[in-house]
XYZ file of C-alpha atoms in Angstrom:
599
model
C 0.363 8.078 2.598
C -2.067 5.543 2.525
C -2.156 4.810 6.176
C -2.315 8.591 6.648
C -5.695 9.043 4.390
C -7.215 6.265 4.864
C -10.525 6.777 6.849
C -12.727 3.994 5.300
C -14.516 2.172 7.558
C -15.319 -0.722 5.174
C -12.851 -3.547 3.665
C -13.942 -2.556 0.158
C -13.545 1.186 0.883
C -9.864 0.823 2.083
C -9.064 -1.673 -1.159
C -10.840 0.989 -3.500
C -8.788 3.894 -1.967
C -5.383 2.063 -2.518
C -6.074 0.888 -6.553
C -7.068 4.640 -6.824
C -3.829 6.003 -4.647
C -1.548 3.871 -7.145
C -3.410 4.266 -10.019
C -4.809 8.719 -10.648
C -6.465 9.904 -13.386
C -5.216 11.813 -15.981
C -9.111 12.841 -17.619
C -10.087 15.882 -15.718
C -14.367 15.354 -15.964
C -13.539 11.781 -14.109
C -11.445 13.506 -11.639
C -13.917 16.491 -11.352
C -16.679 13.594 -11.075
C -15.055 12.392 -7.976
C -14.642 15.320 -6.658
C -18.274 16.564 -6.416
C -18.770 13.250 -4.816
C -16.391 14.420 -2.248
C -17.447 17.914 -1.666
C -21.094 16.757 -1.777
C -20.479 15.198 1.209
C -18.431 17.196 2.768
C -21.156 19.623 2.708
C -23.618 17.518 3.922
C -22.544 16.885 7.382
C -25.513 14.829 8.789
C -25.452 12.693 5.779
C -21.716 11.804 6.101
C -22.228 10.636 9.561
C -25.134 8.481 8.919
C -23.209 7.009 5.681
C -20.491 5.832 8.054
C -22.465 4.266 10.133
C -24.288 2.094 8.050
C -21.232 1.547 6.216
C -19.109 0.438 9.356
C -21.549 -2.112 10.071
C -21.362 -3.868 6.365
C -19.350 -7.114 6.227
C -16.907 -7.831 3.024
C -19.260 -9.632 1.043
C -16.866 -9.777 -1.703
C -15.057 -12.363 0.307
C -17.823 -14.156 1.842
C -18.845 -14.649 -1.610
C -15.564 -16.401 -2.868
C -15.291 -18.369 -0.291
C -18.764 -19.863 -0.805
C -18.074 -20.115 -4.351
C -14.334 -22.344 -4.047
C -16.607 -24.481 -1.109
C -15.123 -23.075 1.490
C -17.741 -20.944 3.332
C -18.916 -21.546 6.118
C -22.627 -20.316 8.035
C -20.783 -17.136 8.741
C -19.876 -16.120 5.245
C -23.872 -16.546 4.497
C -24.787 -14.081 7.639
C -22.357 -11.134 6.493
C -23.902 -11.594 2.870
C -27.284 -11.057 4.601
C -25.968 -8.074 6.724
C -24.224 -6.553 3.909
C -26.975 -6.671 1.640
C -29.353 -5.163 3.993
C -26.877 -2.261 4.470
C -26.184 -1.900 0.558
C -29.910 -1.275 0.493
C -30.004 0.377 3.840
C -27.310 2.942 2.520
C -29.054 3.175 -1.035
C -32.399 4.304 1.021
C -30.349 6.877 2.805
C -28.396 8.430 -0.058
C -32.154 8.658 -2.508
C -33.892 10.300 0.440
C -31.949 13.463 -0.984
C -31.751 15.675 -4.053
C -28.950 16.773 -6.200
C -26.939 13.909 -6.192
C -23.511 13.742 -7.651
C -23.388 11.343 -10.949
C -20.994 9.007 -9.115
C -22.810 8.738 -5.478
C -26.160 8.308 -7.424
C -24.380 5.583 -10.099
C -23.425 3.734 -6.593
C -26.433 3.898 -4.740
C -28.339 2.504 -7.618
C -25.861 -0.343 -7.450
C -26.029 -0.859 -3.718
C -29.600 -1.416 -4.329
C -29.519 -4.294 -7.231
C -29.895 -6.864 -5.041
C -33.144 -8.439 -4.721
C -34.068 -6.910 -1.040
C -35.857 -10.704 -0.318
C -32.450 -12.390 -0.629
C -31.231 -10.844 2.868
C -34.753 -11.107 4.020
C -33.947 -15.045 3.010
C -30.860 -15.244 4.829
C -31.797 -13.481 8.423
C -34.757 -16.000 8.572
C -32.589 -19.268 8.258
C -29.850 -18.249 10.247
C -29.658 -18.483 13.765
C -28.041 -15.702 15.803
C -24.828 -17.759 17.299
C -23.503 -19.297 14.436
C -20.637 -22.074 14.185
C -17.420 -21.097 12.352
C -17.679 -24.785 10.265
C -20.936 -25.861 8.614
C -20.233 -29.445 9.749
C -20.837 -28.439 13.722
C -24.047 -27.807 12.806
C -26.713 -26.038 14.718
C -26.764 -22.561 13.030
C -30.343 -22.748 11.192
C -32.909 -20.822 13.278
C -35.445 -23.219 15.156
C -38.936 -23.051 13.264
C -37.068 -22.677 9.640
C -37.397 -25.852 8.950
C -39.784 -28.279 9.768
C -38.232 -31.442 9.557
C -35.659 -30.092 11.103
C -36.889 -28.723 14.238
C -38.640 -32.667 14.383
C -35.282 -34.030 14.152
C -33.696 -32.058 16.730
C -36.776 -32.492 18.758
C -35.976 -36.596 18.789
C -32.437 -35.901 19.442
C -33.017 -33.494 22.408
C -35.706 -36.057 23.876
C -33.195 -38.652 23.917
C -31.005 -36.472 25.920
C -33.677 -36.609 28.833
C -34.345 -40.210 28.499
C -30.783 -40.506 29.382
C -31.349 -38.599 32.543
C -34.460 -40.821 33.493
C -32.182 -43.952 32.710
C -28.757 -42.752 34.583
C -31.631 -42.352 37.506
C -32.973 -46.260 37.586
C -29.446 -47.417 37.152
C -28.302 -45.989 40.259
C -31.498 -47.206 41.872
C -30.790 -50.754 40.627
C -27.485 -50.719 41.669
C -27.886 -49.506 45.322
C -25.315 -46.277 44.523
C -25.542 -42.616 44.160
C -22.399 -42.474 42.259
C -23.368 -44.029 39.502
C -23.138 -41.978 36.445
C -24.004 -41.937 32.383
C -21.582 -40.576 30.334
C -20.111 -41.459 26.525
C -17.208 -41.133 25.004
C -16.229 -41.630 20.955
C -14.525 -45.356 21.644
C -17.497 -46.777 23.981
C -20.236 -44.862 23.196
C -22.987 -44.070 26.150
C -21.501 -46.202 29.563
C -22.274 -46.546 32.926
C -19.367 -45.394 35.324
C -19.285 -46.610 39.002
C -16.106 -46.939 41.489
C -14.159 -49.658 41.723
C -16.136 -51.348 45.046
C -19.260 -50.994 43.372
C -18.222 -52.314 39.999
C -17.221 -55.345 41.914
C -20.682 -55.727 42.831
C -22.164 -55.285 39.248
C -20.014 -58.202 38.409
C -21.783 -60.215 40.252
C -25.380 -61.704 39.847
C -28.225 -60.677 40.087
C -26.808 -57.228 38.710
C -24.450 -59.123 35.954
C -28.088 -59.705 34.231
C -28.603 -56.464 33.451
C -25.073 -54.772 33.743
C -22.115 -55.750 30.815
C -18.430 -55.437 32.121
C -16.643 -52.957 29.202
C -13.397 -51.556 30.900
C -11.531 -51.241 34.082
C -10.034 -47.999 35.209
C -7.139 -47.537 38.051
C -10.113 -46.111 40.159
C -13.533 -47.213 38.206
C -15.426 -49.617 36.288
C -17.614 -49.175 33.356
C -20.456 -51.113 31.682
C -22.872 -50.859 29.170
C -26.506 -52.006 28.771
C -28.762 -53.386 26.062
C -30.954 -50.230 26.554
C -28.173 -47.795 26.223
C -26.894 -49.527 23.374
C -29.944 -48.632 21.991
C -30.441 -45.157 22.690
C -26.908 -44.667 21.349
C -27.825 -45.404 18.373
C -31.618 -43.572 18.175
C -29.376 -40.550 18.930
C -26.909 -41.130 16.530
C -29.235 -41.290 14.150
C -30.972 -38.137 14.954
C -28.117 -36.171 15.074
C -26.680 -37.397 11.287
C -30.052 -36.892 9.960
C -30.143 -33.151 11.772
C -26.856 -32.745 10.595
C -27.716 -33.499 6.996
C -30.818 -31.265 7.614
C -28.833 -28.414 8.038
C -26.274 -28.991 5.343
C -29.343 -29.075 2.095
C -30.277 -25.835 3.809
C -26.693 -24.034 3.514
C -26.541 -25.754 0.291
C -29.695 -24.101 -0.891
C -28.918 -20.803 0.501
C -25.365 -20.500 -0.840
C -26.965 -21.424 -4.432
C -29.283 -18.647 -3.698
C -26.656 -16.389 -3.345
C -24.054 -17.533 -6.015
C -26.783 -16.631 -8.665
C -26.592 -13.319 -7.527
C -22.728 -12.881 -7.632
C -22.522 -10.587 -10.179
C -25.043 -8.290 -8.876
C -23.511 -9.136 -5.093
C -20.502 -7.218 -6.409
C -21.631 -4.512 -7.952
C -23.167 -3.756 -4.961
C -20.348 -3.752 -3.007
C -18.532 -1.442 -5.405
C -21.000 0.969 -4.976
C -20.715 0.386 -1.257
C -17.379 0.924 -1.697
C -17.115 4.571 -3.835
C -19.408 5.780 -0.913
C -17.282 4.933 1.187
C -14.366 6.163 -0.262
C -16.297 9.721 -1.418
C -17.225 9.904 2.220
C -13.681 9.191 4.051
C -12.263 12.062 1.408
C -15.099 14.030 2.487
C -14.525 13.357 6.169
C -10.357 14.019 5.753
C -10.784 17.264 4.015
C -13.564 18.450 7.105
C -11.357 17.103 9.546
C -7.734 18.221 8.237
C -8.781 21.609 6.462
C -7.997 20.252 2.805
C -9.366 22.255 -0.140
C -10.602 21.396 -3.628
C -8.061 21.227 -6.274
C -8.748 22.986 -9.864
C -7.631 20.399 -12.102
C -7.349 21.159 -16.420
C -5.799 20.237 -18.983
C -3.405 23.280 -18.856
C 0.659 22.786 -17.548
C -0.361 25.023 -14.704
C 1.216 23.727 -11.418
C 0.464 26.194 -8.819
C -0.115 25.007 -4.925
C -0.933 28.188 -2.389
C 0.332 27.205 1.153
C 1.069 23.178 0.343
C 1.330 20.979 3.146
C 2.933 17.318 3.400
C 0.153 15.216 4.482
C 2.240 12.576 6.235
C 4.838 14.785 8.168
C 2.111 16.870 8.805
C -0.232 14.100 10.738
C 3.026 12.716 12.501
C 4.068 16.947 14.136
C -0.335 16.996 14.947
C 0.294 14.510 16.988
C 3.131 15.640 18.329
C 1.627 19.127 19.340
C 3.568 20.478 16.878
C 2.464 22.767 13.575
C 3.957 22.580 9.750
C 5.033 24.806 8.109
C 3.075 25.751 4.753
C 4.847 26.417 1.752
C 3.912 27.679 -2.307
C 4.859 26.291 -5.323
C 4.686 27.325 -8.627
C 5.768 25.649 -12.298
C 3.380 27.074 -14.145
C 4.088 28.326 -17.538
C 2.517 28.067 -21.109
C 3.901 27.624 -24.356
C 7.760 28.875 -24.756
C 7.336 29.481 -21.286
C 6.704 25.878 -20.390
C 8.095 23.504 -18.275
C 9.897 25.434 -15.522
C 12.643 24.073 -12.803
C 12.944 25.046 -9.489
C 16.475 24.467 -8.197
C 16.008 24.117 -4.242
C 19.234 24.684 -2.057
C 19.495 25.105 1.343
C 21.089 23.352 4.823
C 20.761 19.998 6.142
C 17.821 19.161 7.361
C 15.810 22.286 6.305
C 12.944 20.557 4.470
C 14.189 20.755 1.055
C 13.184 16.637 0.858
C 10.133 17.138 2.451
C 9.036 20.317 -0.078
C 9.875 18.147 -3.319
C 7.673 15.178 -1.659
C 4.595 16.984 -0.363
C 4.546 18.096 -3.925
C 4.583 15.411 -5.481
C 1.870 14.128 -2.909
C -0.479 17.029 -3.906
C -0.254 16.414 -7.369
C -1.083 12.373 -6.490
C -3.942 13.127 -4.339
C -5.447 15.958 -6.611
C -5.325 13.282 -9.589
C -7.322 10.239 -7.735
C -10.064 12.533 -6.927
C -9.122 14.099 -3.595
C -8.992 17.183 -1.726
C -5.614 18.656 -1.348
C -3.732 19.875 2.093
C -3.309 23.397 0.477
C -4.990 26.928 0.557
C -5.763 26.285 -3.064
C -4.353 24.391 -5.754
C -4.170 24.290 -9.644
C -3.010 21.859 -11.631
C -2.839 20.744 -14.785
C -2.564 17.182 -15.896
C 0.471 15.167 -15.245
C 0.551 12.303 -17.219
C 3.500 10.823 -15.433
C 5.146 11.637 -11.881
C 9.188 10.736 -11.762
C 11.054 10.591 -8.477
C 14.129 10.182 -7.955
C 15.039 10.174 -3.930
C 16.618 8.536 -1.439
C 20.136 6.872 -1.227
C 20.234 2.637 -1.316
C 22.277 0.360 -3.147
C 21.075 -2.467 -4.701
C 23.852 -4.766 -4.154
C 21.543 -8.489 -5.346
C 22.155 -6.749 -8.751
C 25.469 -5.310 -8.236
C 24.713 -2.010 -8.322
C 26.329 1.017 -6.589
C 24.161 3.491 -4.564
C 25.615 5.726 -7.526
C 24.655 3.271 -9.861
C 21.112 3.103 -8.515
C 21.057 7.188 -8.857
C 22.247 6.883 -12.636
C 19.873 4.191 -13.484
C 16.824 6.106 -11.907
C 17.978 9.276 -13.552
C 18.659 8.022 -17.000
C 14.797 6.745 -16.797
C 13.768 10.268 -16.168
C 15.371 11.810 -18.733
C 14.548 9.090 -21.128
C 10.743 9.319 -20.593
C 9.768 12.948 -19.303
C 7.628 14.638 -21.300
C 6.080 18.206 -21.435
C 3.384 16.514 -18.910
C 5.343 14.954 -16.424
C 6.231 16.269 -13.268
C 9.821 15.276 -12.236
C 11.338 15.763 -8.556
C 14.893 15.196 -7.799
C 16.509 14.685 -4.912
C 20.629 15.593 -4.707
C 21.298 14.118 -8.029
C 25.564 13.263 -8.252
C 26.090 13.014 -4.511
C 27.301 9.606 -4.888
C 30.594 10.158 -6.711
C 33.744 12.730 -6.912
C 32.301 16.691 -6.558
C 33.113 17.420 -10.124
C 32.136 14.536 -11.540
C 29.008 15.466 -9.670
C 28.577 18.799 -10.097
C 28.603 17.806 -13.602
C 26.440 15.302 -14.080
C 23.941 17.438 -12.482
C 24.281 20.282 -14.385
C 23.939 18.464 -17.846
C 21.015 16.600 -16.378
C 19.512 20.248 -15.403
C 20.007 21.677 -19.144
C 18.624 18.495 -20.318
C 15.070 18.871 -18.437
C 14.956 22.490 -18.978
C 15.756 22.136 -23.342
C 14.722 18.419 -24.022
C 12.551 17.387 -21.603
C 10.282 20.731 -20.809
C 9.210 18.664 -17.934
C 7.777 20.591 -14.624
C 10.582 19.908 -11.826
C 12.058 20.448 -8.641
C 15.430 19.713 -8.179
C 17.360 19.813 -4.446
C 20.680 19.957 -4.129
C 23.940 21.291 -2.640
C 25.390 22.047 -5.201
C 25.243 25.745 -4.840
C 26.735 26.244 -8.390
C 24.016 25.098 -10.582
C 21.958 28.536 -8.716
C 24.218 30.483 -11.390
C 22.058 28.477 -14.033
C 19.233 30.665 -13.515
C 21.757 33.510 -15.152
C 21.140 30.932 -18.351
C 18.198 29.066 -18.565
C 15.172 31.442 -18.560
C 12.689 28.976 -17.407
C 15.252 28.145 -14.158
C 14.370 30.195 -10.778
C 16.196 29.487 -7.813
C 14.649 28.149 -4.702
C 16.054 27.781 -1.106
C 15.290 27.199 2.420
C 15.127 30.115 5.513
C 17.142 29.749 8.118
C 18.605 32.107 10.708
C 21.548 32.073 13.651
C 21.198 32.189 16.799
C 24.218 32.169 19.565
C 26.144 30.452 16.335
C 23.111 28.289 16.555
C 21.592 27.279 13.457
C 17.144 27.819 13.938
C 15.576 26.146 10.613
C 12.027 28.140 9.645
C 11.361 25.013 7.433
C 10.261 28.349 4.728
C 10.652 28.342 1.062
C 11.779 31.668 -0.687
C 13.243 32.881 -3.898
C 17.332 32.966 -3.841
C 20.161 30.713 -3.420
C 22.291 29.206 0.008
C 25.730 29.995 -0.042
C 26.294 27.732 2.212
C 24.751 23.776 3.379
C 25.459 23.949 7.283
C 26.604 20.626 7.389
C 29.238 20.907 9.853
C 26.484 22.642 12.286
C 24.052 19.078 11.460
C 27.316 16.835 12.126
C 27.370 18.948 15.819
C 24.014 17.823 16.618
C 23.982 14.122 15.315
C 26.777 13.920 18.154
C 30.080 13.548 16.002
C 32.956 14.391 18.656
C 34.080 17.616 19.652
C 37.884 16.939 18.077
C 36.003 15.970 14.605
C 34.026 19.388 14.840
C 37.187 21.833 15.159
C 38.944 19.790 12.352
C 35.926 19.791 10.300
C 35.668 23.825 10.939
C 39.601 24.019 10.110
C 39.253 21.856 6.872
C 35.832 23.997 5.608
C 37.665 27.358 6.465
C 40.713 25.837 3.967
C 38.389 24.478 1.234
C 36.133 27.819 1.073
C 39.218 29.879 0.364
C 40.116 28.521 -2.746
C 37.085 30.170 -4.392
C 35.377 27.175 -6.415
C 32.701 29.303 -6.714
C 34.798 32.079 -8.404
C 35.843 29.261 -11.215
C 32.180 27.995 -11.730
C 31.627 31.551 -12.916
C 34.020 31.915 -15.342
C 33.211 28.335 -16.522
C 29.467 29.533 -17.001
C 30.799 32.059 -19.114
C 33.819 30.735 -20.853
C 32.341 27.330 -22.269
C 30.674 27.265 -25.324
C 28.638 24.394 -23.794
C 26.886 25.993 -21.514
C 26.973 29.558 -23.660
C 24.833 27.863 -26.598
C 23.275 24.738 -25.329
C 21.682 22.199 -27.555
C 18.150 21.742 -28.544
C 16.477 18.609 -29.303
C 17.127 19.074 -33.221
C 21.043 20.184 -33.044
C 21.520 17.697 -30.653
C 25.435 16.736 -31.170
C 26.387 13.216 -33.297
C 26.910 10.871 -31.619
C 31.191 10.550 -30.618
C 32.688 8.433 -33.216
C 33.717 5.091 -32.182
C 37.721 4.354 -30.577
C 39.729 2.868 -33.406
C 40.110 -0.954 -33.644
C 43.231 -2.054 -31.568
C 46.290 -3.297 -34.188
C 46.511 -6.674 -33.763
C 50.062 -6.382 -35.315
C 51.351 -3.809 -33.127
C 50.198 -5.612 -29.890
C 51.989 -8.762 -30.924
C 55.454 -6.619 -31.401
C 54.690 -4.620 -27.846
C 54.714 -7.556 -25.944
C 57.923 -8.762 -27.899
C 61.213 -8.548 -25.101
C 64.037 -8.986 -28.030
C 66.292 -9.321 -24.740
C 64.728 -12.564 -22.926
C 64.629 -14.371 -26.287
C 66.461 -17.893 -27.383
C 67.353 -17.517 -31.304
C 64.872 -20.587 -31.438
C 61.905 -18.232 -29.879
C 62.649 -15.120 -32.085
C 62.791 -17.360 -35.221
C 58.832 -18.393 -33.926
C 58.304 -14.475 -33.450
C 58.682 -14.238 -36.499
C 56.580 -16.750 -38.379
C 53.997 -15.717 -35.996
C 54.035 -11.715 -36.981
C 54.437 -13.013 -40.777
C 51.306 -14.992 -39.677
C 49.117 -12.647 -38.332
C 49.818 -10.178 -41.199
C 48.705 -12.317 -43.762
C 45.935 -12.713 -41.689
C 45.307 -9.350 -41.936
C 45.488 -8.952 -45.637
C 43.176 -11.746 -46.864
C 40.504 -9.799 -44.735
């Protein structure tokens, strides 16, 4: 979901619209504040366009700024500090230039703009415009900053051409064009010449003013009191640039640092624009509308859409189908279920999810991929979907499924939204069929909990004959050629039947395992479970007077302790025993009943 929504164009923005993803609201004036953010923008076209631009071009100063503060910055980390700062205030300029601003976008703007606007001005002069990745290359504060400086590197970059003049008398001295100047970090400046020539040098009168250093396979090199020299002039100028340059970053990243706090408060408010404006630019973009969002247990979603599955069919050419939901229901009418049947592969997963995601997305302070959308607050959202085992813990897929579902109906409350996916899938049918059907009367008495619960177990429809806050739920299909066509459309009513045979067909299970299947479904259907459900529904006075939360049954009483006594005599064999062995039987039952009686 978050890689479907997420449109920020800033690091900050993208980090701010995950914490609020996995962590909604549950106060409906915040959410409602955040949503006037959004549809402010979203109104104002022109305004949302120029926000994203100056956004996209602000750097994460957040991290700049820690990494300057462990000692770890570097001249780049000072120049997107500079650039972000004169965007925060760039983007603070932009957003007052208009009236009628949402609390939130004007809360942010006025934090974008905290920064003392002659801190960037500070940073853009010093800086060059190429700048080294590691403070210790030097040669990334702009020439004319600094004055010593520039006098330093002035020195440094004359010595350069004295080498030039030098390398040129050399090669006059020595008779030879080939003669060449060059250093390395063992020798220092040298004079290179071929092997002939070098010959020569060794010899007077050019031994005077030439010093043998090293012989190469193909060259000779020497060294001269005047180089010697100029190495170290340069050497000297360099350090002393070098050092230069590093009080400068020094001073500049103290600079900043006293401004850290206010540094990231601008770059919060950076970041809600950002966010306000990629909801803003989503909802224009996708056709998402503004949820109502109370403190009522309405749940009511006109034409719902799954965000995800829908993005992945746009891109495939291919439209989604829309789908309503309703839980509403006040007071004794509270807390209703929807029990969703239907085939394979008919979206029953995808309608519990997109749900879910409406309710998610409504609560951080978006727009919603729905006609229109009501909702009132869910203090927690339970899911429980999916098939995996966890087998590092030992436990079962089934296992997994019980765990998750004993959670559920543990915690739900009258606020909470539960979804539930095929619940008792993972053991025996009965056992099952059962499980589900308690866990069903549980949520709809106990729990009061807004739900929507797949499944295929067509039974648990005849629940709605029961529970009055129950309606049954199921996917469209129709047949075509003996084809089954999926409408991916949710309707009131019940499946009679889960087409799974028809999914096996098209997965590719062999033609042989088909016709058996067939055989084997034509078999099972005629012994009428169905039939027996019924009369069960009526029959039992479980399900004919459920329990509420105050007549709740005790608690079974425990299984009676196991007679020590009596074990001892089962595993007696009179048959395989010496007289010596029985006469220890004995003493050992006299024993243990003793035993007994002193306790």
């Amino acid at each position: 979901l978050a890689g479907t929504i997420d449109l920020a164009v800033m690091p900050a923005g993208s980090r701010l619209l995950g914490e609020r993803l996995a962590g909604p609201l549950t106060d409906p004036a915040a959410i409602d504040a955040r949503l006037d953010a959004v549809g402010f923008l979203l109104a104002q076209t022109g305004l949302r366009a120029e926000l994203r631009r100056g956004l996209k071009s602000a750097p994460d100063v957040v991290r700049a700024l820690a990494r300057l503060a462990l000692q770890r910055g570097g001249p780049r980390d000072l120049a997107s500090l500079g650039q972000g700062l004169a965007a925060a205030s760039a983007v603070a300029d932009l957003l007052g230039r208009h009236d009628g601003l949402p609390a939130e976008l004007a809360a942010a703007a006025q934090a974008a703009a905290g920064v003392e606007p002659s801190l960037a001005l500070r940073l853009s002069e010093a800086l060059a415009d190429d700048l080294p990745l590691n403070r210790r290359d030097g040669g990334f504060v702009r020439a004319g900053h600094e004055t010593a400086l520039d006098e330093t590197r002035a020195l440094r970059d004359e010595s350069r051409k004295v080498i030039a003049s030098l390398q040129a008398r050399y090669a006059d001295l020595a008779e030879t064009r080939q003669l060449k100047v060059k250093h390395n970090n063992f020798l220092g400046f040298f004079i290179e010449v071929s092997q002939a020539q070098g010959e020569k040098l060794l010899r007077a009168p050019f031994n005077a003013t030439f010093v043998h250093r090293q012989t190469m396979a193909d060259a000779m090199r020497f060294s001269t009191t005047q180089l010697a020299e100029l190495e170290a002039k340069i050497a000297s100028a360099a350090d002393r640039a070098l050092t230069l340059e590093l009080a400068v970053f020094d001073r500049l990243s103290a600079a900043a640092l006293v401004e850290t706090e206010r540094i990231k408060a601008a770059s919060d408010g950076l970041a809600v624009i950002d966010v306000a404006a990629a909801l803003a630019e989503l909802a224009a973009t996708r056709g998402w509308t503004r949820p109502q969002v109370d403190r009522s247990l309405a749940f009511e979603v006109t034409g719902g859409r799954h965000p995800v599955v829908e993005a992945a069919r746009k891109r495939g050419g291919d439209a989604f189908v829309a789908n309503d939901c309703d839980l509403s229901g006040e007071g004794d009418a509270a807390g209703r279920i929807a029990v969703v049947t239907g085939p394979n592969m008919a979206g029953k997963s995808t309608y519990l999810r997109q749900n879910a995601l409406i309710a998610v997305l409504a609560q951080m302070g978006s727009y919603v991929p729905a006609e229109r959308g009501r909702l009132g607050v869910i203090d927690r959202l339970f899911s429980r979907v999916g098939a995996a085992d966890d087998l590092a813990r030992g436990r079962s897929t089934f296992m997994v499924e019980m765990v998750e579902t004993a959670a559920i109906l543990n915690q739900a409350s009258l606020r909470s939204l539960v979804i539930l996916d095929e619940i008792g899938r993972g053991t025996a049918t009965f056992d099952g069929l059962s499980i589900a059907w308690a866990a069903i009367e549980h949520l709809h008495d106990i729990n009061r909990s807004r739900a929507l619960f797949a499944t295929h177990f067509h039974e648990l429809t005849l629940l709605a004959k029961t529970l009055n806050r129950l309606r049954n739920l199921t996917m469209r299909i129709t047949e075509w050629n003996g084809e089954v066509v999926f409408l991916h459309e949710v309707v009131p009513g019940a499946a009679d039947r889960s087409y799974g045979i028809q999914v096996a067909k098209l997965a590719g299970l062999p033609a042989p395992v088909i016709e058996r299947a067939r055989a084997l479904l034509a078999e099972l259907e005629a012994s009428d479970r169905q039939a027996h459900v019924e009369r069960l529904l009526d029959d039992l006075p479980l399900f004919a007077a459920r329990p509420t939360q105050d007549s709740m049954p005790a608690p079974a009483p425990p299984p009676p302790k196991r007679d020590a006594l009596r074990d001892m005599l089962d595993a007696i064999d009179p048959d395989e025993l010496t007289p010596r062995a029985a006469l220890e039987a004995i003493y050992r039952l006299k024993r243990q009943r003793s035993d007994e009686r002193d306790k």
